[in-house]
Coordinates of C-alpha atoms and ligand atoms in Angstrom, one line a residue:
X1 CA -7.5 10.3 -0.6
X2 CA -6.5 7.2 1.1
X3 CA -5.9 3.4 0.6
X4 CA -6.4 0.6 3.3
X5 CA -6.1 -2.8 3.7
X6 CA -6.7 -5.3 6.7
X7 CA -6.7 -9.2 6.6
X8 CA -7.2 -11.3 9.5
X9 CA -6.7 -15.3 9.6
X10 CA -3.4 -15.3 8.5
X11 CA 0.4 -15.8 10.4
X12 CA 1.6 -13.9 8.0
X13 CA -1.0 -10.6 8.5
X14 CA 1.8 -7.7 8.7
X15 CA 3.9 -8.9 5.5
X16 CA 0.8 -9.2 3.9
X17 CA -0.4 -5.7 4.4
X18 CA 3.0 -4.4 3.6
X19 CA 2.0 -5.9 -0.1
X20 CA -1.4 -4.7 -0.2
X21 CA -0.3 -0.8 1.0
X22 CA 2.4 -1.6 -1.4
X23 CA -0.3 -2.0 -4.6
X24 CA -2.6 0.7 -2.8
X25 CA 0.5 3.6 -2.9
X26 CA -0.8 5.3 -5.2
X27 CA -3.6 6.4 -3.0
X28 CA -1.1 8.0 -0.7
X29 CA 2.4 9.2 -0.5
X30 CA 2.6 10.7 2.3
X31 CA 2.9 8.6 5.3
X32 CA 2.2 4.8 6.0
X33 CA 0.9 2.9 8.6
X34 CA 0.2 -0.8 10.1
X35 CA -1.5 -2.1 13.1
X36 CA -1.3 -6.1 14.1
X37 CA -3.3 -7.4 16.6
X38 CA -1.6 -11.1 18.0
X39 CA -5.0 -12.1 19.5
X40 CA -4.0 -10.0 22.8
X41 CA -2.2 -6.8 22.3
X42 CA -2.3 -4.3 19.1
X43 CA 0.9 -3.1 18.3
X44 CA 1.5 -0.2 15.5
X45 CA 4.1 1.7 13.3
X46 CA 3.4 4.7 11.3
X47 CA 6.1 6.8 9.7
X48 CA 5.9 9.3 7.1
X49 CA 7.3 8.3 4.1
X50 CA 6.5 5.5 1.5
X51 CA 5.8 2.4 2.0
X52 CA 9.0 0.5 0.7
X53 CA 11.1 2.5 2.4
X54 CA 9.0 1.8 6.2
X55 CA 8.5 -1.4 6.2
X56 CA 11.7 -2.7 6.5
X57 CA 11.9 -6.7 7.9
X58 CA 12.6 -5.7 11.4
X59 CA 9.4 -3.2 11.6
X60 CA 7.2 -6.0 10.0
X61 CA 8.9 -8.6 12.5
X62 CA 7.8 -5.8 15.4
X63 CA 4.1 -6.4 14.2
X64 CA 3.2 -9.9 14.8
X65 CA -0.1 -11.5 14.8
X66 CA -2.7 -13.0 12.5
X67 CA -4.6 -9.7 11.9
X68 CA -3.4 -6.1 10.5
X69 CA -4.6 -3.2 9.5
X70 CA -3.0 -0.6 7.3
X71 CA -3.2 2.7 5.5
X72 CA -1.1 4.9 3.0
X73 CA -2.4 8.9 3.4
X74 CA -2.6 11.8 1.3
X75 CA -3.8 14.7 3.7
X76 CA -7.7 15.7 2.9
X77 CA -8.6 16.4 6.4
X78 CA -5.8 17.6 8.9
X79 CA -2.3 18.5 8.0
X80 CA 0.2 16.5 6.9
X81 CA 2.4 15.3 10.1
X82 CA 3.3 11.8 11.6
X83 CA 0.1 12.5 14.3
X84 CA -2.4 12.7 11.6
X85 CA -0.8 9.2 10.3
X86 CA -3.2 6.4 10.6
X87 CA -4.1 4.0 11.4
X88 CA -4.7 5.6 14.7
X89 CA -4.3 3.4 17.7
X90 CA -6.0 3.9 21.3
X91 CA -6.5 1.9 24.4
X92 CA -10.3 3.2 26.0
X93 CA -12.3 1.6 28.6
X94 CA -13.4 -1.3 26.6
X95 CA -9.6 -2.2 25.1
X96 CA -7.6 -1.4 22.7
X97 CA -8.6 -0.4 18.8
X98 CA -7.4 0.9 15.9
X99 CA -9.0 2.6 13.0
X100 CA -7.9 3.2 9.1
X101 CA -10.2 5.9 7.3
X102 CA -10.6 6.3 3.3
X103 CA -13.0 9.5 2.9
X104 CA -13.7 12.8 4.6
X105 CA -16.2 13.5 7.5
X106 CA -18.4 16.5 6.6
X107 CA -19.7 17.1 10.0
X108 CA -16.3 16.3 11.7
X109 CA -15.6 20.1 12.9
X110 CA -19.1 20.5 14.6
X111 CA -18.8 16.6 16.2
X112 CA -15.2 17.6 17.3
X113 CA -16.5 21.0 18.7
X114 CA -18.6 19.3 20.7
X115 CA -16.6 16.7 22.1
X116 CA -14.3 19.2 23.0
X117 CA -16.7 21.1 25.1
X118 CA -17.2 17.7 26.9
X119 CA -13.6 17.5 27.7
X120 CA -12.4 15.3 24.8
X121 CA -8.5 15.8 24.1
X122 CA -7.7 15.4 20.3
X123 CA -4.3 14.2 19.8
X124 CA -4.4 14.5 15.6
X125 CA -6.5 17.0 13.5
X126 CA -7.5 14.0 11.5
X127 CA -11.5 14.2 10.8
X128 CA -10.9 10.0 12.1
X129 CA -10.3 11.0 15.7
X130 CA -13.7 11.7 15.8
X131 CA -15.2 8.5 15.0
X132 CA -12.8 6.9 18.3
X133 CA -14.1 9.9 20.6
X134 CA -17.8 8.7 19.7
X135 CA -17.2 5.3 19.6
X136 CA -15.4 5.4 23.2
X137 CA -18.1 7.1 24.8
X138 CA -21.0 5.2 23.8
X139 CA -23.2 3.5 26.4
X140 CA -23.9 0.6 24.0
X141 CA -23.1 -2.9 24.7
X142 CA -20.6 -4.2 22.1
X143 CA -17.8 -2.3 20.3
X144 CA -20.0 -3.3 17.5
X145 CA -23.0 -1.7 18.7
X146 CA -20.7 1.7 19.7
X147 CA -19.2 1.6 16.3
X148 CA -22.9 2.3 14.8
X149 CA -24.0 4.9 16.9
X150 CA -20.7 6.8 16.6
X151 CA -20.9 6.5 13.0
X152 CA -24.7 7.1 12.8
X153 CA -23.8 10.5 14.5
X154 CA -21.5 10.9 11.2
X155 CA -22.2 12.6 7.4
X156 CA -19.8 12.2 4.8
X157 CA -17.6 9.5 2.8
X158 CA -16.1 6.9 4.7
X159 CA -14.5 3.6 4.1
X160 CA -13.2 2.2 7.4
X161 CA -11.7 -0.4 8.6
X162 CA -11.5 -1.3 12.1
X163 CA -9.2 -3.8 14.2
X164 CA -9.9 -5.0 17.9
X165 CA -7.3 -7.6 19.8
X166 CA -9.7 -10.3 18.4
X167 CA -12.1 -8.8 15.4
X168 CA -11.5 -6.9 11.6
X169 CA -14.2 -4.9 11.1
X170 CA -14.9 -3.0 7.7
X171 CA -17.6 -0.3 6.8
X172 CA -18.8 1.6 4.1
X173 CA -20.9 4.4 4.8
X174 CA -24.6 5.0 2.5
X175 CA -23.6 7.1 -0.2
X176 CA -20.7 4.3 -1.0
X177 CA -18.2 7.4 -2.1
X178 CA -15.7 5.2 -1.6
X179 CA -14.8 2.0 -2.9
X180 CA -14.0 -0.9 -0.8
X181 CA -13.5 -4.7 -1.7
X182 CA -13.6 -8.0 0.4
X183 CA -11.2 -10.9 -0.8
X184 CA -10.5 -14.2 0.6
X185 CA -7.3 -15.7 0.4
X186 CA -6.7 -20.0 -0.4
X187 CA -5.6 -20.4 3.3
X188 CA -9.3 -18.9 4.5
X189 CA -7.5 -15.3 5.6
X190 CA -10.1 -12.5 5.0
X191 CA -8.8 -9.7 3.3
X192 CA -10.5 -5.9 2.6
X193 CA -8.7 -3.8 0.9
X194 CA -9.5 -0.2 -1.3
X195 CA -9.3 -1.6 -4.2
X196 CA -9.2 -5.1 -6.3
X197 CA -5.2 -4.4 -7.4
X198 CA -4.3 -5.0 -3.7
X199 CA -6.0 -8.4 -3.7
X200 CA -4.8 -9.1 -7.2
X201 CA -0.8 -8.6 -5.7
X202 CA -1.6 -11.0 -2.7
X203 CA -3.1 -13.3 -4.7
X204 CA -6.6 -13.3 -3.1
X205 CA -9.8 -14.2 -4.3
X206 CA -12.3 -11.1 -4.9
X207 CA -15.1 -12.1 -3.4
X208 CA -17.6 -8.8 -3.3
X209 CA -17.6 -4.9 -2.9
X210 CA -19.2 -3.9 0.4
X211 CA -22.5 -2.9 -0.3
X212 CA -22.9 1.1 0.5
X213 CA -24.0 1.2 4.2
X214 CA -22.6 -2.3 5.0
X215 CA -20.7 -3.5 7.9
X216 CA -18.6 -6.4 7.8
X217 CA -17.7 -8.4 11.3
X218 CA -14.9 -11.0 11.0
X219 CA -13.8 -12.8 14.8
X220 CA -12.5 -16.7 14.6
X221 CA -12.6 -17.3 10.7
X222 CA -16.2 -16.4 10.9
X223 CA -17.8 -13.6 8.5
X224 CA -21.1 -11.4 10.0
X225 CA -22.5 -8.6 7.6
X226 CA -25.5 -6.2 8.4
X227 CA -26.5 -3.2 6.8
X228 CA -27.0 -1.1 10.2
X229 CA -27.4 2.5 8.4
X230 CA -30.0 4.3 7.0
X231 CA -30.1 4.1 3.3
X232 CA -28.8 7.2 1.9
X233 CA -31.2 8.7 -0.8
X234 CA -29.4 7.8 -3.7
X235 CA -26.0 6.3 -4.2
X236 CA -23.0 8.5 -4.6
X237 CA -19.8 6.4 -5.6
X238 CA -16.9 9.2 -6.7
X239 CA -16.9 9.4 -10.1
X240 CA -12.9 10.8 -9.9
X241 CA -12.2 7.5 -8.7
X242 CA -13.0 6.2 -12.2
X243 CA -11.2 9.5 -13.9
X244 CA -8.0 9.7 -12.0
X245 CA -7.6 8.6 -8.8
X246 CA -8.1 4.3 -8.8
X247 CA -5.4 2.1 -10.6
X248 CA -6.3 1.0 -14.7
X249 CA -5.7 -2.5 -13.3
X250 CA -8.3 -2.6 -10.6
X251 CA -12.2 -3.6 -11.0
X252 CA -14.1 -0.4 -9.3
X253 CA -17.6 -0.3 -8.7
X254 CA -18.4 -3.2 -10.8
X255 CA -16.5 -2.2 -13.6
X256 CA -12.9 -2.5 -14.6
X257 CA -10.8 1.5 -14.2
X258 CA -8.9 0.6 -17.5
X259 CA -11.9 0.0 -19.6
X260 CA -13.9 3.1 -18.1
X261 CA -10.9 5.4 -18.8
X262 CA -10.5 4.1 -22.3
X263 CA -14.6 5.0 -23.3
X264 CA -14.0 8.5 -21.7
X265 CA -11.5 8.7 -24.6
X266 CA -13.5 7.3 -26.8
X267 CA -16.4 9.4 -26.3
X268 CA -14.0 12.4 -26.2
X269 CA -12.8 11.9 -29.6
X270 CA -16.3 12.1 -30.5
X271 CA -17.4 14.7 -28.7
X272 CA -14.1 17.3 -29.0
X273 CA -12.3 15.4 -32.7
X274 CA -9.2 17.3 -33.7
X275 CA -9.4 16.1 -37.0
X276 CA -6.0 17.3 -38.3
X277 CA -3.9 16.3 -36.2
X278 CA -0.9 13.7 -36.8
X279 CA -0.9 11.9 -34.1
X280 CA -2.4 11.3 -30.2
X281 CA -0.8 11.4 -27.3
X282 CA -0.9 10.9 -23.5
X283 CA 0.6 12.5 -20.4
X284 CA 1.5 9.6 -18.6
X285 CA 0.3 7.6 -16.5
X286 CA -3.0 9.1 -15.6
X287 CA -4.1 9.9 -19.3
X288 CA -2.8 6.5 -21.2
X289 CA -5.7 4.7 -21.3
X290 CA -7.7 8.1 -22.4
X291 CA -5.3 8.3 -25.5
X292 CA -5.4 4.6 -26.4
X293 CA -9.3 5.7 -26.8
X294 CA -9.2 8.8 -28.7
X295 CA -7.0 6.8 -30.9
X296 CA -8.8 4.3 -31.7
X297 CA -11.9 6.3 -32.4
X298 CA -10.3 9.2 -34.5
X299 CA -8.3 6.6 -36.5
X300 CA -5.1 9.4 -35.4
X301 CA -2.1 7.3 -34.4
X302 CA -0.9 6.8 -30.6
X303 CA 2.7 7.1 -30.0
X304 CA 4.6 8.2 -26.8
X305 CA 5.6 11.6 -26.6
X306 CA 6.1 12.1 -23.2
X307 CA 8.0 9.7 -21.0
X308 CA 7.6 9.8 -17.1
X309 CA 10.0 9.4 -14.5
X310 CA 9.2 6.8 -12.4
X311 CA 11.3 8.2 -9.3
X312 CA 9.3 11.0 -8.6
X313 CA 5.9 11.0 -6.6
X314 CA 2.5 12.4 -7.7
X315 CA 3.7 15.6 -8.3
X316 CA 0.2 17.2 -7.5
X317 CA 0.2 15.3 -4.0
X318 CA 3.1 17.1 -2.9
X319 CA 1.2 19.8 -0.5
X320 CA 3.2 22.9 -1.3
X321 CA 2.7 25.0 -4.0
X322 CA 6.4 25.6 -5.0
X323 CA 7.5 21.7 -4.3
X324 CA 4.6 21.2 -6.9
X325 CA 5.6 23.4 -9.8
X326 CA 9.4 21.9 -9.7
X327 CA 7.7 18.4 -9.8
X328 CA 6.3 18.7 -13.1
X329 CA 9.6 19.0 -14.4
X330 CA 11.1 16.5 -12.8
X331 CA 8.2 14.0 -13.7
X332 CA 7.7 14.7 -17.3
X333 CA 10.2 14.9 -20.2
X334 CA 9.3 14.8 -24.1
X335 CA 10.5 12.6 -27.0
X336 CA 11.9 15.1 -29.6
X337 CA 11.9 12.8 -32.2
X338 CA 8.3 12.0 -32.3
X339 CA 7.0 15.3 -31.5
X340 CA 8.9 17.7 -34.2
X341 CA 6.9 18.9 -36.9
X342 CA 4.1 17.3 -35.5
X343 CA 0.3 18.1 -35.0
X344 CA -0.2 16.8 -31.9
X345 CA -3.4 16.0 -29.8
X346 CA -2.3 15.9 -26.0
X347 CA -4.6 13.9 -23.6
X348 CA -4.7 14.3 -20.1
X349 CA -7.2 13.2 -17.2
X350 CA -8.4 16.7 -15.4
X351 CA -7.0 20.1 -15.4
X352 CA -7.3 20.9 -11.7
X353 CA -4.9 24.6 -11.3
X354 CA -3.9 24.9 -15.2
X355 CA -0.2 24.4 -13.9
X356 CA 0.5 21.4 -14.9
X357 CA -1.0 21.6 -18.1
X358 CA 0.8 24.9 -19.1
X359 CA 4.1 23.4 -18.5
X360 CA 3.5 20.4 -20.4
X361 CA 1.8 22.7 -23.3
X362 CA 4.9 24.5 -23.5
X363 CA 7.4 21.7 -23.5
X364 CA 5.5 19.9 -26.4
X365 CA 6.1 23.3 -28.2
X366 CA 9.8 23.9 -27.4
X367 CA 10.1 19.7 -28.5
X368 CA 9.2 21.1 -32.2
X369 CA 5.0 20.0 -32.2
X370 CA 3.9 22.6 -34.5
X371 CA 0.4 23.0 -32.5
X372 CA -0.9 21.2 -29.6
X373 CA -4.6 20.3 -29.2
X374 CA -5.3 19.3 -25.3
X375 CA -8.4 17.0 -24.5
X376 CA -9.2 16.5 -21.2
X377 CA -11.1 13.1 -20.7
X378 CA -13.4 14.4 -17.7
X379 CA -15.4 17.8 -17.4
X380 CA -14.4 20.6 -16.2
X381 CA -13.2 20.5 -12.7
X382 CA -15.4 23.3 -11.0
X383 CA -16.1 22.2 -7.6
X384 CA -14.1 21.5 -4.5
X385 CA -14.6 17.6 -2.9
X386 CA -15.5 17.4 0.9
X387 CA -15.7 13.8 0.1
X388 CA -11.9 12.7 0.1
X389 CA -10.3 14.0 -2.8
X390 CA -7.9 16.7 -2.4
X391 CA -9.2 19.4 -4.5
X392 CA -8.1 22.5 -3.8
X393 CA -10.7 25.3 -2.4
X394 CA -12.8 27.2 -5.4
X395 CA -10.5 30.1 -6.1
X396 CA -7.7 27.7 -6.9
X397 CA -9.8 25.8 -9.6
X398 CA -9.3 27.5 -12.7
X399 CA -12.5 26.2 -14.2
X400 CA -14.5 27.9 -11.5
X401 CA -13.6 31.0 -13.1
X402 CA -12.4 30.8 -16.5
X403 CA -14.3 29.7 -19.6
X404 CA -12.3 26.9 -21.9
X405 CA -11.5 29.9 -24.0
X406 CA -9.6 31.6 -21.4
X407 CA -8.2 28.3 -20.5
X408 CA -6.8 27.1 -24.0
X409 CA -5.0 31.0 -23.6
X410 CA -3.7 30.6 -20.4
X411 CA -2.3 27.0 -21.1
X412 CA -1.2 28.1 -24.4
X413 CA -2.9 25.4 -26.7
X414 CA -4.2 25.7 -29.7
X415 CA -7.1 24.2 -29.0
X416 CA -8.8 22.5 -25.5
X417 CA -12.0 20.1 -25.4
X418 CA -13.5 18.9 -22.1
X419 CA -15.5 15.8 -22.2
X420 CA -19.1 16.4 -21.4
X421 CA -20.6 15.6 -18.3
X422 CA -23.2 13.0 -20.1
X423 CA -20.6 11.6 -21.8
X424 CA -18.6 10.7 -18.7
X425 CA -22.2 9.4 -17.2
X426 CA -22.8 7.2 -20.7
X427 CA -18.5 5.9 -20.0
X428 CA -19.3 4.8 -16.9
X429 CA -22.9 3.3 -18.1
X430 CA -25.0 5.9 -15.5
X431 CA -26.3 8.1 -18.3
X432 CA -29.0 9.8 -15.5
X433 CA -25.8 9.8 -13.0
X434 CA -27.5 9.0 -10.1
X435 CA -25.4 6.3 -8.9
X436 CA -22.3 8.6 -9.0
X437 CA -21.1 11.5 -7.1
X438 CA -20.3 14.1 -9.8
X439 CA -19.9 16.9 -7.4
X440 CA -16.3 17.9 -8.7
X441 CA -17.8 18.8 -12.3
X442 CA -21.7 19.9 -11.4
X443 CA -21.8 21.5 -7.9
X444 CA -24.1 18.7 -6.4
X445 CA -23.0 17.3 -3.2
X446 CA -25.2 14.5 -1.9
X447 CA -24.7 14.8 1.9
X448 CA -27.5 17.1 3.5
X449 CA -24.6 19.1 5.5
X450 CA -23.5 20.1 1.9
X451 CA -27.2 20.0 0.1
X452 CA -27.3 24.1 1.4
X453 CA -25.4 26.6 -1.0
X454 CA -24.4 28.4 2.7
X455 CA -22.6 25.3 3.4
X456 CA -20.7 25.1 0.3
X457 CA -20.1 28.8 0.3
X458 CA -18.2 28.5 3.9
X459 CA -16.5 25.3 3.4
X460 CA -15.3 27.0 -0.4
X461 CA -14.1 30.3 1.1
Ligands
AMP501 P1 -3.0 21.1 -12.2 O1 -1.6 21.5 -12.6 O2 -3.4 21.6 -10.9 O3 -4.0 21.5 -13.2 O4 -3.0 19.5 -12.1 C1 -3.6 18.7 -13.0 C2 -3.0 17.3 -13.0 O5 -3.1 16.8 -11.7 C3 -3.6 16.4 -13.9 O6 -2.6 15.9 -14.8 C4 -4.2 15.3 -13.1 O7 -3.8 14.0 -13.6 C5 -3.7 15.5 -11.7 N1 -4.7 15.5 -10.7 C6 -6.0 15.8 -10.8 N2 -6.7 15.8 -9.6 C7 -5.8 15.4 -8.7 C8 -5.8 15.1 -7.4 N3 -6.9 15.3 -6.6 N4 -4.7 14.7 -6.8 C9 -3.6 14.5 -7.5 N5 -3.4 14.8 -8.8 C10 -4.5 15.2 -9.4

């Protein structure tokens, strides 16, 4: 899980992308990147760390030029260490490029393995290096015509963006997992960014999404888009994206996050009612919208019964186990006053481990609610991602294992309702879901690599 942004065509391309990683931070925590390109040299900082606290007005004044690239990360692939930052940065044969990835390479161990037996030296674990290794030994012609046989060479999601002394280049690979967006700014500046909150903050135009298997050249002001790729078999944008991961505010896939979220809660007031309960509410941010629905349909009131600390991180994001169960405490307190004596019907996005949703269980409880009914506005999360998401492996996903029974025990509610997996389909108008990846909830991954259950099964272990 990842957020980029590049622009070109503008003197002021570094601030810029400081804004847009700025709106896209929620797509990463971990470390944050820019590379400008002045026309003749790249130059680039990474750090780990947010985004605020990197860019700083002397590292943005280090980064001049009317092009950047930039990236916020959240570890799918490789570790999470300042040489997995991106975007990575290398001078070959041909120049200097850099690269920002959103997604996750399925075939990037095999590829790498055999680079390596060829005498490639990986400096980062990150699945990206791979693409550059491919790319910088093609025999093709243009950088162009090097990216598309490295990445024809590739299975899996990706979202890239590219950045030579004198070119942005942006692709999105056939299954479209990934979302990407291409704005235009009043000057003329170009911008592609992750998602449409990032050109909303910059004031740029939206112009289009990428089209899945679409690659976007932009050298001198000038705008060349081909669709080099194989069409993949059937579309596969991330469903999750429109669950948990994208920002309410942003337009995704054609349709606006906020509205999506608020139909899953809709439908799952239909589907799951807790018809005596007092009142509905969220756990904040992710569920909000989710609750605004369920209200609305069950005619139960909304109110706010769990505030969130806004100086915390994604608590989930945090890679270790034990930094993970703190956060939840730290993130998340409840408002006595509306909770005591209460019925309450809790709303929440996904239940990944159970952890989170134990602890928050419980603190409802010891706030005086008198029973807590927990409605998850997605289905149950069964399946690891290989396509970008940070899910964790099978054995770690409660659902995998546990009926809803065992998981109302575990988390101690009184009751727990998933939303069905046609009722997410009908929210995000794909009632046949075969536009959307749903692997998370049903087990089907779209690539071929992951089409075999042996493939699965090693990648799950
Ligand atoms: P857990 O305690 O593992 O069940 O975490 C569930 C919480 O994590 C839910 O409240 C979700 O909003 C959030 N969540 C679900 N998937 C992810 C993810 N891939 N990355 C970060 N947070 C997530």
């Amino acid at each position: 899980m990842c957020g980029i942004f590049g622009i070109t065509g503008h003197g002021e391309a570094s601030n810029l992308t400081y804004l847009g990683l700025h709106a896209l931070q929620h797509r990463g925590q971990e470390s944050a990147g820019i590379v400008s390109s002045d026309g003749h040299i790249l130059r680039a900082h990474r750090q780990m760390g947010l985004v605020a606290d990197i860019f700083t007005a002397p590292v943005i004044e280090g980064l001049p030029g009317d092009a950047a690239i930039g990236h916020v990360r959240y570890s799918t692939a490789g570790g999470s260490q300042l040489k997995n930052a991106q975007p990575l940065f290398v001078a070959y044969a041909g120049g200097q490029f850099s690269i920002a990835h959103n997604g996750n390479i399925v075939n990037a161990a095999e590829l790498k393995a055999s680079l390596e037996s060829e005498g490639a030296l990986f400096q980062s674990d990150a699945d990206t290096e791979v693409v550059m290794h491919l790319l910088a030994r093609s025999k093709q012609p243009t950088f162009e015509a090097k990216l598309v046989e490295a990445l024809r060479k590739v299975e899996g999601a990706y979202s890239i963006l590219l950045l030579t002394e004198d070119k942005l280049i942006a692709v999105r690979d056939p299954h479209g997992f990934r979302p990407l967006v291409l704005g235009k700014m009043k000057e003329g500046a170009y911008v592609v960014a992750s998602e449409t909150t990032a050109l909303d903050l910059i004031e740029a135009e939206v112009v289009r999404e990428l089209e899945p298997g679409e690659l976007v050249v932009i050298e001198n002001g000038v705008l060349r888009a081909s669709m080099p790729f194989k069409p993949a078999p059937r579309l596969g944008r991330c469903i999750f994206e429109h669950v948990y991961f994208a920002k309410p505010d942003s337009v995704l896939f054609g349709t606006s996050v906020y509205e999506v979220r608020k139909r899953l809660g809709m439908q799952l007031a239909r589907e799951q009612p807790a018809p005596d309960a007092d009142l509905v509410i969220a756990v904040p941010d992710s569920g909000v919208p989710a609750a605004i629905g369920f209200s609305q349909t069950s005619g139960i009131p909304y109110d706010v019964g769990l505030i969130r600390s806004h100086y915390v991180g994604r608590t989930f994001i945090e890679p270790q186990q034990s930094i993970r169960h703190f956060g939840v405490k730290l993130k998340l307190s409840a408002v006595r006053s509306v909770l005591k004596g209460k019925r309450v019907v809790v709303v929440d996005d996904s239940i990944v481990r159970g952890t989170t949703s134990r602890k928050i269980v419980k603190m409802l409880k010891a706030a005086g609610a008198v029973s807590v009914h927990l409605r998850i506005s997605s289905p149950p999360t069964q399946w690891p991602c290989y396509y970008g998401i940070d899910t964790p492996s099978r054995t770690e996903l409660i659902a995998a294992s546990h009926s809803t029974e065992e998981i109302a025990k575990y988390v101690t509610a009184d009751s727990l309702g998933y939303l069905s997996l046609e009722g997410l389909g009908a929210a995000v108008e794909d009632p046949k879901r075969n536009t959307y990846c749903t692997a998370c909830f049903s087990g089907q991954y779209l690539t071929e690599k992951l089409s075999r259950d042996s493939d699965v099964a090693k990648l799950s272990a």
